[in-house]
Amino acid sequence: DPLAGRWTTHYGVQLRLAKGYFLGLAMAVNPQVMQLIFSMQHGEQILRLPVRLTPKPSLMAVSILTSTCALVLSLVYKVVVRPLQKWHGRRALRDAQQSAREALQEDHNKARLLQMLLQPKADAVRAEEEGKSQGLVILSARYGCLGLDSGISSEGTAMWMDVTIPCQVFVEASVLHLPQGTKARLDGFCATDPLGDHQPALWVQYRHGGVQGELQVDDEEAVRIP
């Protein structure tokens, strides 16, 4: 008998179902028995389920059962494992997007709170500029993804924010100057796109010397009005 002797051989595969979860399928063959072993692993915990296929296997039995098990494993992967992996991937993506939206909302709340603290200074600067013949008054300013008129995405996330107050505070000697670089780091500003899919911009409507104008620049561009 070609399989006579004292020995045992194992061979099989292990598939990752999700983070920390693995599904295994292995064959154990020795001169006395041939077994199919299912396993489920989570962390260091392993559950094994052996299934006895045939006693005293011959070479032909090993070949046929191995081919059959390979076919079954392929079907299990296509019908069960792959759809499950895709489902876990979509779920992980939704969770990551939700976490990003929640973090963004917290940043918005902090920016709005800071704007409330800046309101008295903005009012004082505005009053001073209105008293000058060539004063600069910020009528309205928005920062973020300006393509949505409502400022709200389909997921309910604010895509731009009103930054009239901080822009008025930044006016010095009738000039608004913002340095080059993202404006999300400026006081009273914050990022508005949780997924980074859109290019933010700054739009400012102002009145200088009695003449009204407006300006829109990309996020990284420097700003100087007038």
mmCIF file of N, CA and C in Angstrom, residues 93-193:
data_model
loop_
_atom_site.group_PDB
_atom_site.id
_atom_site.type_symbol
_atom_site.label_atom_id
_atom_site.label_comp_id
_atom_site.label_asym_id
_atom_site.label_seq_id
_atom_site.Cartn_x
_atom_site.Cartn_y
_atom_site.Cartn_z
ATOM 1 N N LEU A 93 -16.372 51.196 5.825
ATOM 2 C CA LEU A 93 -16.331 52.497 5.154
ATOM 3 C C LEU A 93 -17.402 53.425 5.715
ATOM 4 N N ARG A 94 -18.625 52.894 5.926
ATOM 5 C CA ARG A 94 -19.690 53.726 6.504
ATOM 6 C C ARG A 94 -19.325 54.201 7.908
ATOM 7 N N ASP A 95 -18.725 53.308 8.695
ATOM 8 C CA ASP A 95 -18.326 53.692 10.055
ATOM 9 C C ASP A 95 -17.259 54.780 10.020
ATOM 10 N N ALA A 96 -16.295 54.641 9.095
ATOM 11 C CA ALA A 96 -15.238 55.644 8.989
ATOM 12 C C ALA A 96 -15.806 56.991 8.551
ATOM 13 N N GLN A 97 -16.755 56.958 7.603
ATOM 14 C CA GLN A 97 -17.374 58.194 7.141
ATOM 15 C C GLN A 97 -18.181 58.850 8.261
ATOM 16 N N GLN A 98 -18.897 58.036 9.028
ATOM 17 C CA GLN A 98 -19.682 58.579 10.133
ATOM 18 C C GLN A 98 -18.773 59.200 11.185
ATOM 19 N N SER A 99 -17.648 58.534 11.488
ATOM 20 C CA SER A 99 -16.698 59.086 12.460
ATOM 21 C C SER A 99 -16.126 60.412 11.962
ATOM 22 N N ALA A 100 -15.833 60.477 10.661
ATOM 23 C CA ALA A 100 -15.299 61.713 10.091
ATOM 24 C C ALA A 100 -16.326 62.835 10.170
ATOM 25 N N ARG A 101 -17.611 62.510 9.909
ATOM 26 C CA ARG A 101 -18.660 63.532 10.002
ATOM 27 C C ARG A 101 -18.837 64.024 11.433
ATOM 28 N N GLU A 102 -18.769 63.110 12.388
ATOM 29 C CA GLU A 102 -18.921 63.500 13.792
ATOM 30 C C GLU A 102 -17.757 64.377 14.236
ATOM 31 N N ALA A 103 -16.532 64.014 13.809
ATOM 32 C CA ALA A 103 -15.372 64.834 14.156
ATOM 33 C C ALA A 103 -15.477 66.215 13.521
ATOM 34 N N LEU A 104 -15.978 66.269 12.277
ATOM 35 C CA LEU A 104 -16.147 67.546 11.597
ATOM 36 C C LEU A 104 -17.191 68.404 12.285
ATOM 37 N N GLN A 105 -18.279 67.785 12.731
ATOM 38 C CA GLN A 105 -19.316 68.538 13.424
ATOM 39 C C GLN A 105 -18.778 69.135 14.718
ATOM 40 N N GLU A 106 -17.921 68.382 15.404
ATOM 41 C CA GLU A 106 -17.308 68.908 16.628
ATOM 42 C C GLU A 106 -16.418 70.109 16.311
ATOM 43 N N ASP A 107 -15.661 70.029 15.198
ATOM 44 C CA ASP A 107 -14.830 71.166 14.793
ATOM 45 C C ASP A 107 -15.695 72.373 14.444
ATOM 46 N N HIS A 108 -16.838 72.132 13.799
ATOM 47 C CA HIS A 108 -17.749 73.234 13.469
ATOM 48 C C HIS A 108 -18.248 73.906 14.735
ATOM 49 N N ASN A 109 -18.615 73.117 15.716
ATOM 50 C CA ASN A 109 -19.121 73.674 16.970
ATOM 51 C C ASN A 109 -18.062 74.535 17.659
ATOM 52 N N LYS A 110 -16.811 74.062 17.624
ATOM 53 C CA LYS A 110 -15.726 74.845 18.225
ATOM 54 C C LYS A 110 -15.512 76.147 17.463
ATOM 55 N N ALA A 111 -15.590 76.075 16.122
ATOM 56 C CA ALA A 111 -15.397 77.285 15.314
ATOM 57 C C ALA A 111 -16.517 78.291 15.579
ATOM 58 N N ARG A 112 -17.754 77.811 15.694
ATOM 59 C CA ARG A 112 -18.883 78.716 15.965
ATOM 60 C C ARG A 112 -18.748 79.347 17.350
ATOM 61 N N LEU A 113 -18.291 78.559 18.314
ATOM 62 C CA LEU A 113 -18.088 79.109 19.656
ATOM 63 C C LEU A 113 -17.022 80.198 19.632
ATOM 64 N N LEU A 114 -15.957 79.965 18.897
ATOM 65 C CA LEU A 114 -14.907 80.979 18.794
ATOM 66 C C LEU A 114 -15.426 82.221 18.087
ATOM 67 N N GLN A 115 -16.279 82.031 17.075
ATOM 68 C CA GLN A 115 -16.862 83.194 16.402
ATOM 69 C C GLN A 115 -17.718 84.028 17.354
ATOM 70 N N MET A 116 -18.432 83.370 18.248
ATOM 71 C CA MET A 116 -19.222 84.101 19.246
ATOM 72 C C MET A 116 -18.318 84.940 20.134
ATOM 73 N N LEU A 117 -17.152 84.398 20.481
ATOM 74 C CA LEU A 117 -16.205 85.150 21.307
ATOM 75 C C LEU A 117 -15.572 86.299 20.529
ATOM 76 N N LEU A 118 -15.460 86.132 19.199
ATOM 77 C CA LEU A 118 -14.866 87.174 18.361
ATOM 78 C C LEU A 118 -15.865 88.254 17.955
ATOM 79 N N GLN A 119 -17.161 88.011 18.193
ATOM 80 C CA GLN A 119 -18.204 88.938 17.745
ATOM 81 C C GLN A 119 -17.989 90.374 18.234
ATOM 82 N N PRO A 120 -17.702 90.606 19.539
ATOM 83 C CA PRO A 120 -17.496 92.005 19.982
ATOM 84 C C PRO A 120 -16.343 92.688 19.255
ATOM 85 N N LYS A 121 -15.246 91.956 19.042
ATOM 86 C CA LYS A 121 -14.108 92.558 18.343
ATOM 87 C C LYS A 121 -14.468 92.847 16.892
ATOM 88 N N ALA A 122 -15.216 91.937 16.254
ATOM 89 C CA ALA A 122 -15.635 92.163 14.872
ATOM 90 C C ALA A 122 -16.524 93.399 14.772
ATOM 91 N N ASP A 123 -17.439 93.558 15.728
ATOM 92 C CA ASP A 123 -18.315 94.736 15.723
ATOM 93 C C ASP A 123 -17.504 96.021 15.883
ATOM 94 N N ALA A 124 -16.484 95.985 16.747
ATOM 95 C CA ALA A 124 -15.654 97.171 16.972
ATOM 96 C C ALA A 124 -14.855 97.512 15.705
ATOM 97 N N VAL A 125 -14.284 96.501 15.051
ATOM 98 C CA VAL A 125 -13.519 96.742 13.819
ATOM 99 C C VAL A 125 -14.445 97.252 12.714
ATOM 100 N N ARG A 126 -15.630 96.679 12.626
ATOM 101 C CA ARG A 126 -16.578 97.106 11.604
ATOM 102 C C ARG A 126 -16.972 98.569 11.811
ATOM 103 N N ALA A 127 -17.269 98.928 13.063
ATOM 104 C CA ALA A 127 -17.652 100.311 13.355
ATOM 105 C C ALA A 127 -16.520 101.273 13.012
ATOM 106 N N GLU A 128 -15.289 100.865 13.318
ATOM 107 C CA GLU A 128 -14.136 101.714 13.011
ATOM 108 C C GLU A 128 -13.969 101.876 11.505
ATOM 109 N N GLU A 129 -14.137 100.783 10.743
ATOM 110 C CA GLU A 129 -13.964 100.851 9.292
ATOM 111 C C GLU A 129 -15.088 101.648 8.629
ATOM 112 N N GLU A 130 -16.305 101.553 9.178
ATOM 113 C CA GLU A 130 -17.416 102.304 8.607
ATOM 114 C C GLU A 130 -17.234 103.801 8.805
ATOM 115 N N GLY A 131 -16.441 104.179 9.790
ATOM 116 C CA GLY A 131 -16.185 105.589 10.038
ATOM 117 C C GLY A 131 -15.104 106.185 9.155
ATOM 118 N N LYS A 132 -14.448 105.363 8.359
ATOM 119 C CA LYS A 132 -13.395 105.839 7.466
ATOM 120 C C LYS A 132 -13.933 106.009 6.055
ATOM 121 N N SER A 133 -13.369 106.960 5.338
ATOM 122 C CA SER A 133 -13.816 107.156 3.957
ATOM 123 C C SER A 133 -13.382 105.997 3.059
ATOM 124 N N GLN A 134 -12.267 105.372 3.382
ATOM 125 C CA GLN A 134 -11.769 104.229 2.616
ATOM 126 C C GLN A 134 -11.747 102.973 3.484
ATOM 127 N N GLY A 135 -12.718 102.859 4.364
ATOM 128 C CA GLY A 135 -12.784 101.710 5.259
ATOM 129 C C GLY A 135 -13.201 100.436 4.528
ATOM 130 N N LEU A 136 -12.828 99.310 5.099
ATOM 131 C CA LEU A 136 -13.154 98.003 4.518
ATOM 132 C C LEU A 136 -14.130 97.274 5.438
ATOM 133 N N VAL A 137 -15.320 97.027 4.917
ATOM 134 C CA VAL A 137 -16.360 96.333 5.680
ATOM 135 C C VAL A 137 -16.650 95.003 4.993
ATOM 136 N N ILE A 138 -16.599 93.939 5.761
ATOM 137 C CA ILE A 138 -16.912 92.609 5.233
ATOM 138 C C ILE A 138 -18.421 92.413 5.344
ATOM 139 N N LEU A 139 -19.081 92.344 4.184
ATOM 140 C CA LEU A 139 -20.530 92.177 4.170
ATOM 141 C C LEU A 139 -20.935 90.716 4.365
ATOM 142 N N SER A 140 -20.187 89.820 3.756
ATOM 143 C CA SER A 140 -20.489 88.388 3.875
ATOM 144 C C SER A 140 -19.252 87.603 3.449
ATOM 145 N N ALA A 141 -19.060 86.448 4.067
ATOM 146 C CA ALA A 141 -17.924 85.597 3.697
ATOM 147 C C ALA A 141 -18.282 84.151 3.990
ATOM 148 N N ARG A 142 -17.905 83.282 3.062
ATOM 149 C CA ARG A 142 -18.146 81.845 3.215
ATOM 150 C C ARG A 142 -16.868 81.084 2.918
ATOM 151 N N TYR A 143 -16.690 79.990 3.647
ATOM 152 C CA TYR A 143 -15.522 79.146 3.424
ATOM 153 C C TYR A 143 -15.955 77.682 3.369
ATOM 154 N N GLY A 144 -15.410 76.948 2.395
ATOM 155 C CA GLY A 144 -15.706 75.519 2.284
ATOM 156 C C GLY A 144 -16.016 75.127 0.858
ATOM 157 N N CYS A 145 -16.884 74.146 0.704
ATOM 158 C CA CYS A 145 -17.302 73.648 -0.608
ATOM 159 C C CYS A 145 -18.492 74.478 -1.057
ATOM 160 N N LEU A 146 -18.249 75.484 -1.872
ATOM 161 C CA LEU A 146 -19.249 76.510 -2.153
ATOM 162 C C LEU A 146 -20.244 76.120 -3.231
ATOM 163 N N GLY A 147 -20.159 74.910 -3.769
ATOM 164 C CA GLY A 147 -21.064 74.511 -4.842
ATOM 165 C C GLY A 147 -22.478 74.252 -4.381
ATOM 166 N N LEU A 148 -22.684 73.995 -3.069
ATOM 167 C CA LEU A 148 -24.022 73.703 -2.551
ATOM 168 C C LEU A 148 -24.606 74.969 -1.945
ATOM 169 N N ASP A 149 -25.696 75.457 -2.542
ATOM 170 C CA ASP A 149 -26.296 76.709 -2.072
ATOM 171 C C ASP A 149 -26.781 76.609 -0.633
ATOM 172 N N SER A 150 -27.274 75.424 -0.254
ATOM 173 C CA SER A 150 -27.812 75.273 1.099
ATOM 174 C C SER A 150 -26.714 75.104 2.130
ATOM 175 N N GLY A 151 -25.499 74.731 1.653
ATOM 176 C CA GLY A 151 -24.420 74.485 2.597
ATOM 177 C C GLY A 151 -24.526 73.151 3.292
ATOM 178 N N ILE A 152 -25.478 72.305 2.890
ATOM 179 C CA ILE A 152 -25.689 71.009 3.522
ATOM 180 C C ILE A 152 -25.596 69.918 2.465
ATOM 181 N N SER A 153 -24.796 68.884 2.730
ATOM 182 C CA SER A 153 -24.674 67.777 1.795
ATOM 183 C C SER A 153 -25.876 66.860 1.929
ATOM 184 N N SER A 154 -25.945 65.855 1.039
ATOM 185 C CA SER A 154 -27.053 64.900 1.092
ATOM 186 C C SER A 154 -27.031 64.080 2.374
ATOM 187 N N GLU A 155 -25.858 63.990 3.044
ATOM 188 C CA GLU A 155 -25.766 63.254 4.303
ATOM 189 C C GLU A 155 -26.030 64.139 5.506
ATOM 190 N N GLY A 156 -26.367 65.417 5.256
ATOM 191 C CA GLY A 156 -26.660 66.312 6.369
ATOM 192 C C GLY A 156 -25.433 66.998 6.947
ATOM 193 N N THR A 157 -24.302 66.911 6.260
ATOM 194 C CA THR A 157 -23.071 67.527 6.741
ATOM 195 C C THR A 157 -22.939 68.943 6.185
ATOM 196 N N ALA A 158 -22.576 69.896 7.047
ATOM 197 C CA ALA A 158 -22.354 71.262 6.597
ATOM 198 C C ALA A 158 -21.131 71.307 5.683
ATOM 199 N N MET A 159 -21.305 71.801 4.468
ATOM 200 C CA MET A 159 -20.226 71.805 3.490
ATOM 201 C C MET A 159 -19.537 73.160 3.369
ATOM 202 N N TRP A 160 -20.135 74.197 3.894
ATOM 203 C CA TRP A 160 -19.441 75.473 4.018
ATOM 204 C C TRP A 160 -19.954 76.191 5.259
ATOM 205 N N MET A 161 -19.195 77.156 5.709
ATOM 206 C CA MET A 161 -19.586 77.871 6.921
ATOM 207 C C MET A 161 -19.426 79.367 6.711
ATOM 208 N N ASP A 162 -20.218 80.120 7.454
ATOM 209 C CA ASP A 162 -20.150 81.578 7.404
ATOM 210 C C ASP A 162 -18.937 82.042 8.200
ATOM 211 N N VAL A 163 -18.057 82.799 7.563
ATOM 212 C CA VAL A 163 -16.850 83.286 8.232
ATOM 213 C C VAL A 163 -16.764 84.806 8.156
ATOM 214 N N THR A 164 -17.932 85.453 8.111
ATOM 215 C CA THR A 164 -17.956 86.919 8.055
ATOM 216 C C THR A 164 -17.274 87.526 9.276
ATOM 217 N N ILE A 165 -17.571 86.971 10.451
ATOM 218 C CA ILE A 165 -17.022 87.523 11.705
ATOM 219 C C ILE A 165 -15.494 87.448 11.733
ATOM 220 N N PRO A 166 -14.881 86.273 11.549
ATOM 221 C CA PRO A 166 -13.412 86.263 11.595
ATOM 222 C C PRO A 166 -12.763 87.089 10.490
ATOM 223 N N CYS A 167 -13.362 87.130 9.296
ATOM 224 C CA CYS A 167 -12.777 87.942 8.226
ATOM 225 C C CYS A 167 -12.768 89.422 8.607
ATOM 226 N N GLN A 168 -13.830 89.889 9.266
ATOM 227 C CA GLN A 168 -13.856 91.289 9.699
ATOM 228 C C GLN A 168 -12.809 91.544 10.779
ATOM 229 N N VAL A 169 -12.616 90.546 11.662
ATOM 230 C CA VAL A 169 -11.603 90.680 12.717
ATOM 231 C C VAL A 169 -10.209 90.789 12.115
ATOM 232 N N PHE A 170 -9.959 90.085 11.008
ATOM 233 C CA PHE A 170 -8.632 90.086 10.399
ATOM 234 C C PHE A 170 -8.328 91.351 9.616
ATOM 235 N N VAL A 171 -9.317 92.246 9.489
ATOM 236 C CA VAL A 171 -9.075 93.511 8.787
ATOM 237 C C VAL A 171 -8.216 94.412 9.672
ATOM 238 N N GLU A 172 -7.100 94.877 9.127
ATOM 239 C CA GLU A 172 -6.201 95.803 9.822
ATOM 240 C C GLU A 172 -5.845 96.947 8.879
ATOM 241 N N ALA A 173 -6.037 98.155 9.346
ATOM 242 C CA ALA A 173 -5.731 99.352 8.547
ATOM 243 C C ALA A 173 -6.442 99.293 7.200
ATOM 244 N N SER A 174 -7.717 98.877 7.237
ATOM 245 C CA SER A 174 -8.579 98.836 6.046
ATOM 246 C C SER A 174 -8.085 97.847 4.987
ATOM 247 N N VAL A 175 -7.376 96.821 5.418
ATOM 248 C CA VAL A 175 -6.882 95.789 4.510
ATOM 249 C C VAL A 175 -7.141 94.408 5.130
ATOM 250 N N LEU A 176 -7.692 93.518 4.322
ATOM 251 C CA LEU A 176 -7.832 92.127 4.741
ATOM 252 C C LEU A 176 -6.727 91.326 4.081
ATOM 253 N N HIS A 177 -5.852 90.780 4.914
ATOM 254 C CA HIS A 177 -4.751 89.971 4.391
ATOM 255 C C HIS A 177 -4.749 88.623 5.101
ATOM 256 N N LEU A 178 -4.852 87.551 4.313
ATOM 257 C CA LEU A 178 -4.761 86.192 4.834
ATOM 258 C C LEU A 178 -3.589 85.512 4.149
ATOM 259 N N PRO A 179 -2.693 84.894 4.888
ATOM 260 C CA PRO A 179 -1.491 84.312 4.288
ATOM 261 C C PRO A 179 -1.803 83.101 3.419
ATOM 262 N N GLN A 180 -0.845 82.715 2.609
ATOM 263 C CA GLN A 180 -0.973 81.526 1.779
ATOM 264 C C GLN A 180 -1.048 80.279 2.657
ATOM 265 N N GLY A 181 -1.839 79.314 2.233
ATOM 266 C CA GLY A 181 -2.019 78.080 3.005
ATOM 267 C C GLY A 181 -3.487 77.871 3.331
ATOM 268 N N THR A 182 -3.821 76.681 3.783
ATOM 269 C CA THR A 182 -5.217 76.380 4.068
ATOM 270 C C THR A 182 -5.771 77.295 5.148
ATOM 271 N N LYS A 183 -6.989 77.743 4.925
ATOM 272 C CA LYS A 183 -7.616 78.669 5.861
ATOM 273 C C LYS A 183 -8.374 77.947 6.972
ATOM 274 N N ALA A 184 -8.407 76.616 6.905
ATOM 275 C CA ALA A 184 -9.094 75.848 7.937
ATOM 276 C C ALA A 184 -8.427 76.006 9.297
ATOM 277 N N ARG A 185 -7.160 76.441 9.308
ATOM 278 C CA ARG A 185 -6.432 76.600 10.574
ATOM 279 C C ARG A 185 -6.586 77.989 11.170
ATOM 280 N N LEU A 186 -7.247 78.900 10.474
ATOM 281 C CA LEU A 186 -7.435 80.250 10.991
ATOM 282 C C LEU A 186 -8.504 80.260 12.072
ATOM 283 N N ASP A 187 -8.398 81.214 12.991
ATOM 284 C CA ASP A 187 -9.397 81.343 14.055
ATOM 285 C C ASP A 187 -10.782 81.580 13.458
ATOM 286 N N GLY A 188 -11.754 80.789 13.928
ATOM 287 C CA GLY A 188 -13.120 80.933 13.437
ATOM 288 C C GLY A 188 -13.410 80.172 12.162
ATOM 289 N N PHE A 189 -12.406 79.511 11.605
ATOM 290 C CA PHE A 189 -12.563 78.671 10.422
ATOM 291 C C PHE A 189 -12.449 77.207 10.841
ATOM 292 N N CYS A 190 -12.849 76.317 9.970
ATOM 293 C CA CYS A 190 -12.573 74.887 10.150
ATOM 294 C C CYS A 190 -12.825 74.177 8.828
ATOM 295 N N ALA A 191 -12.304 72.962 8.709
ATOM 296 C CA ALA A 191 -12.530 72.161 7.506
ATOM 297 C C ALA A 191 -14.023 71.855 7.384
ATOM 298 N N THR A 192 -14.479 71.658 6.142
ATOM 299 C CA THR A 192 -15.918 71.449 5.928
ATOM 300 C C THR A 192 -16.242 70.168 5.170
ATOM 301 N N ASP A 193 -15.236 69.491 4.658
ATOM 302 C CA ASP A 193 -15.489 68.263 3.886
ATOM 303 C C ASP A 193 -14.890 67.082 4.632
#
